[in-house]
PDB file of C-alpha atoms in Angstrom:
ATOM      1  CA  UNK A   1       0.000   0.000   0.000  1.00  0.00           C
ATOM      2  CA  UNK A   2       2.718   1.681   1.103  1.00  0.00           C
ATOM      3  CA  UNK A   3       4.361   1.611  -2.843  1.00  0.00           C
ATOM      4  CA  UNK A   4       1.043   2.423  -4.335  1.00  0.00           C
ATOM      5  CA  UNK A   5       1.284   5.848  -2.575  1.00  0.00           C
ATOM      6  CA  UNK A   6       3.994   6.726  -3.176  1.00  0.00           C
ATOM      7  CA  UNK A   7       3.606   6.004  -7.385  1.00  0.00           C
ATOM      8  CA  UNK A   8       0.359   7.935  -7.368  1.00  0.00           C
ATOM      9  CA  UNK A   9       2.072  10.881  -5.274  1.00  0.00           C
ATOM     10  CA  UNK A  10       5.054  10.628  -7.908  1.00  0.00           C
ATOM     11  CA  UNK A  11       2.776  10.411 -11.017  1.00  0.00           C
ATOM     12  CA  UNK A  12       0.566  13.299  -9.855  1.00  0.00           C
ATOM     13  CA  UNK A  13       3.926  15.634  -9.083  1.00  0.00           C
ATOM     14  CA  UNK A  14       5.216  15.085 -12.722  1.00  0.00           C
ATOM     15  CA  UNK A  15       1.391  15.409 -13.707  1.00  0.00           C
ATOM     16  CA  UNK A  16       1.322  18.912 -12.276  1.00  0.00           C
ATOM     17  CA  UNK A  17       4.925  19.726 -12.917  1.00  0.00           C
ATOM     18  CA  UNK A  18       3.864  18.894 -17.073  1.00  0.00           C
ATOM     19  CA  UNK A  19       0.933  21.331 -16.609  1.00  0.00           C
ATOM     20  CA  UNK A  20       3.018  23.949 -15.651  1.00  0.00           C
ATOM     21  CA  UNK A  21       5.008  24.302 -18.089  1.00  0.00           C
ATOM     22  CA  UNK A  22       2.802  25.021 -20.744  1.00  0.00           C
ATOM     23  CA  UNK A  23       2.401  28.314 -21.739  1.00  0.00           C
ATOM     24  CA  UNK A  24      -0.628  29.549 -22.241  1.00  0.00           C
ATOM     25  CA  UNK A  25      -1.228  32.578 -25.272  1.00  0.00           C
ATOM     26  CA  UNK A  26      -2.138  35.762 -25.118  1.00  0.00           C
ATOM     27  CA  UNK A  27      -6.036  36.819 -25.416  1.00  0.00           C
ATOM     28  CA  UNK A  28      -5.028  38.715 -28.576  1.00  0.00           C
ATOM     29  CA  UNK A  29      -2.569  35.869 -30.016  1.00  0.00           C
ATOM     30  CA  UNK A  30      -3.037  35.328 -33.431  1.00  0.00           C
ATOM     31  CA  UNK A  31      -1.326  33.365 -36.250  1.00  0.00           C
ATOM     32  CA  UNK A  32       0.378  34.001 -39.438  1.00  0.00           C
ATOM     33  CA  UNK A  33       1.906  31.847 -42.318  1.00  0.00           C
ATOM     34  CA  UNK A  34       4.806  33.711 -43.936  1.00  0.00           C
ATOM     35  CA  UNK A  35       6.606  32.665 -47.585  1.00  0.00           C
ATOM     36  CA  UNK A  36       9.871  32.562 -47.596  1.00  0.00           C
ATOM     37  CA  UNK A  37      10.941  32.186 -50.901  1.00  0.00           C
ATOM     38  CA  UNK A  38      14.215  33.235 -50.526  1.00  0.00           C
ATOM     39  CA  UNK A  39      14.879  30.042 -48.238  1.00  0.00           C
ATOM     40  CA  UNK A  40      18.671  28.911 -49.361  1.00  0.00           C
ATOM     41  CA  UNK A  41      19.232  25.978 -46.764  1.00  0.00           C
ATOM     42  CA  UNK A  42      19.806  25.075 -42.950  1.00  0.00           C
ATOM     43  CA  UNK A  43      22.237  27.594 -42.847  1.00  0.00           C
ATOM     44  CA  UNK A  44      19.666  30.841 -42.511  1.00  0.00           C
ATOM     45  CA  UNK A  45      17.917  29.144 -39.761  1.00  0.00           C
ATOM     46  CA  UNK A  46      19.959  31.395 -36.988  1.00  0.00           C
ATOM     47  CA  UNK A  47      19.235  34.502 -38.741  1.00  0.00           C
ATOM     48  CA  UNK A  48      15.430  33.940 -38.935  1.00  0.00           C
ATOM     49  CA  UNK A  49      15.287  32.681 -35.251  1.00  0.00           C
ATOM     50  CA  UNK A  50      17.270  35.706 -34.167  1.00  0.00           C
ATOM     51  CA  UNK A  51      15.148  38.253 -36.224  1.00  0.00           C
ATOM     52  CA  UNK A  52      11.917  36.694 -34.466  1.00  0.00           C
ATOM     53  CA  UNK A  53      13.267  36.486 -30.970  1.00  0.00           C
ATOM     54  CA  UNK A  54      13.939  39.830 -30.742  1.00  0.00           C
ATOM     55  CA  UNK A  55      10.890  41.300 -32.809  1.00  0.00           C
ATOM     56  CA  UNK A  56       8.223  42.782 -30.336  1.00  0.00           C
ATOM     57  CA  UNK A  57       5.132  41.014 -30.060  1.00  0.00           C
ATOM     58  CA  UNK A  58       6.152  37.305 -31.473  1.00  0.00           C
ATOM     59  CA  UNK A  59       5.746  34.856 -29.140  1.00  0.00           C
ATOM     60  CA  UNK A  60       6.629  31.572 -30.765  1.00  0.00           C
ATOM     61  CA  UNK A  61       7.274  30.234 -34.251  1.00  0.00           C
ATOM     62  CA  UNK A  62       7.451  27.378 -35.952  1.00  0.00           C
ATOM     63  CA  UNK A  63       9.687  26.819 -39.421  1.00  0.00           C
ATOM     64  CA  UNK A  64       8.797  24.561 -41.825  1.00  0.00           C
ATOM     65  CA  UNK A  65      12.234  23.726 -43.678  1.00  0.00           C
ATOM     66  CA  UNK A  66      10.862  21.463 -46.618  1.00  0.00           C
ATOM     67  CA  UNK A  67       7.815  24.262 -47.698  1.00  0.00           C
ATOM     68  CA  UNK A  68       9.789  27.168 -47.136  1.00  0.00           C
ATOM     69  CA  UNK A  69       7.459  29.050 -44.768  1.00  0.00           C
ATOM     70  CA  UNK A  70       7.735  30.369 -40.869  1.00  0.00           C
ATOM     71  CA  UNK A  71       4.497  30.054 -39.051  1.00  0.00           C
ATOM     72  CA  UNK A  72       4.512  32.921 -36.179  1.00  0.00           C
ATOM     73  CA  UNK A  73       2.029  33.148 -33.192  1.00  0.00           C
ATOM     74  CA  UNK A  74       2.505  36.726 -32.079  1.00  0.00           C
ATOM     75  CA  UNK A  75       0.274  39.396 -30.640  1.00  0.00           C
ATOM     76  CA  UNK A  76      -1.917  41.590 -32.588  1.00  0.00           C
ATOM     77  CA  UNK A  77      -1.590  44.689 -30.147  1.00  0.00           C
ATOM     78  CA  UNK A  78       2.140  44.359 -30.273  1.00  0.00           C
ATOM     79  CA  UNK A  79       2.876  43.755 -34.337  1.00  0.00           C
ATOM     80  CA  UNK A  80       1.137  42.484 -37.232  1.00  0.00           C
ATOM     81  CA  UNK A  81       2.834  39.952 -39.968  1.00  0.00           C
ATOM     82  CA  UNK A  82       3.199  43.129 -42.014  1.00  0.00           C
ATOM     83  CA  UNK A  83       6.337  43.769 -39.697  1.00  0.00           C
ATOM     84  CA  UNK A  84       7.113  40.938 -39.437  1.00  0.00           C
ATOM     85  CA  UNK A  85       7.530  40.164 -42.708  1.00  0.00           C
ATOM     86  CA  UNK A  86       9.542  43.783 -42.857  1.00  0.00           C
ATOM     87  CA  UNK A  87      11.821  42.474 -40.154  1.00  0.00           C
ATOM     88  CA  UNK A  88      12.952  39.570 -41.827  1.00  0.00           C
ATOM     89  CA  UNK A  89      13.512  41.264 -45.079  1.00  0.00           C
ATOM     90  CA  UNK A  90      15.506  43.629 -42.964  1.00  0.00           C
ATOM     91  CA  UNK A  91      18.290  41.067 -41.538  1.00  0.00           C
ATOM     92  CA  UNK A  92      18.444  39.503 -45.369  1.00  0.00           C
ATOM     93  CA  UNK A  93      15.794  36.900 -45.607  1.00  0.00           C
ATOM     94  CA  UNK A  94      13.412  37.593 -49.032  1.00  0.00           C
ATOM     95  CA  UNK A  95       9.729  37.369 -48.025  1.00  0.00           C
ATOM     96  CA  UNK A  96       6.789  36.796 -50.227  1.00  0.00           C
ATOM     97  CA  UNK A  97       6.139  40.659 -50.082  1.00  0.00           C
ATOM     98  CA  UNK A  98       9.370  42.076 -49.368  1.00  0.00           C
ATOM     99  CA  UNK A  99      12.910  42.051 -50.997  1.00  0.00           C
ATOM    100  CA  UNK A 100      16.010  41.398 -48.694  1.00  0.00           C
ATOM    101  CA  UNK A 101      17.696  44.504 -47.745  1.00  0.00           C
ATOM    102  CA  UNK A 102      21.599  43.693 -50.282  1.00  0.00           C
ATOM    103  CA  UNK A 103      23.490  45.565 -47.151  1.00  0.00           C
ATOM    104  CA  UNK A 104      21.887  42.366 -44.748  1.00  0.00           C
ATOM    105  CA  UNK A 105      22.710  39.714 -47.541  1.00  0.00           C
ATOM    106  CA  UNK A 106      26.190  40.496 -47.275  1.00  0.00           C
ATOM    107  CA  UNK A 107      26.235  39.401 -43.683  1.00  0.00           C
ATOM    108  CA  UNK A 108      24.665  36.010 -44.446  1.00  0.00           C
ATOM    109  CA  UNK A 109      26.535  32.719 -44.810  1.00  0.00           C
ATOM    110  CA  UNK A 110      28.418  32.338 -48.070  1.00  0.00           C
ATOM    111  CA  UNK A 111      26.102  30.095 -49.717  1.00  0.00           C
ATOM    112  CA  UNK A 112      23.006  31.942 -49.253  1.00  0.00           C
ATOM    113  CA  UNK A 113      24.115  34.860 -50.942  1.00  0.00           C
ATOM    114  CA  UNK A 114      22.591  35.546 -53.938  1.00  0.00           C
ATOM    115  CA  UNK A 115      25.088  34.523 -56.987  1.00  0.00           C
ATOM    116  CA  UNK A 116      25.922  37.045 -59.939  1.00  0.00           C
ATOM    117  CA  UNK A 117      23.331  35.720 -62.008  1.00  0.00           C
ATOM    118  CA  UNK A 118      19.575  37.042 -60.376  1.00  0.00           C
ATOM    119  CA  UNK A 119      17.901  35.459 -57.390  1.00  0.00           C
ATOM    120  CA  UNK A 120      19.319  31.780 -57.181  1.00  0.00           C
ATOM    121  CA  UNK A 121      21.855  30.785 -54.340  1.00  0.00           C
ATOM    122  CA  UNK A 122      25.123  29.296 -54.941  1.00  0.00           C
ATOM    123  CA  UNK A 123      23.888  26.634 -51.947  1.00  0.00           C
ATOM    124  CA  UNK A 124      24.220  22.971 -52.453  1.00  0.00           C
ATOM    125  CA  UNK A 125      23.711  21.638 -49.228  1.00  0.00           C
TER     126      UNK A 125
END
């Protein structure tokens, strides 16, 4: 009997302990799928997680590496994907809607700078 307490008072701990951890959203959390067409390989992840950890109002994103799209859960008081999408551009990362700004390209990896010839990467990998 003795045993069968003390499971139960284990199991309901890490029960409560899992439950606390969640997070729960905002009242004015919303969602947004953004294009990234200018995706170039595993190698712009940091510069897309950095641009959305510091961007006011996200609060948690998702990338999907294989369609080429960020989904964002973020606050519509705080920002909007507009901005999003404006901060992204803004650290080198072409959006659906927006261009990548050439001075933040420079500052990406190697192979996800655009080539000489138009749009497409010199990335293999």
């Amino acid at each position: 009997m003795k045993k069968f307490a003390f499971i139960l008072m284990i199991f309901a701990t890490l029960c409560g302990t899992a439950m606390a951890q969640q997070k729960k959203l905002p009242a004015d959390a919303k969602t947004a799928e953004i294009s990234l067409p200018g995706w170039c390989c595993k190698s712009l992840i940091p510069t897309i997680e950095n641009t959305l950890a510091y961007e006011r109002g996200v609060v948690s994103w998702t990338l999907d590496k294989d369609h080429k799209k960020v989904t964002v859960v973020y606050r519509s008081k705080k920002t909007n994907p507009d901005k999003i999408e404006k901060a992204l551009s803004k650290n080198g990362v072409r959006t659906q809607h927006y261009a990548a700004d050439p001075r933040a390209v420079n500052d990406l990896p190697k192979c996800c700078q655009p080539s000489n010839r138009g749009e497409q990467s010199s990335c293999n990998h």
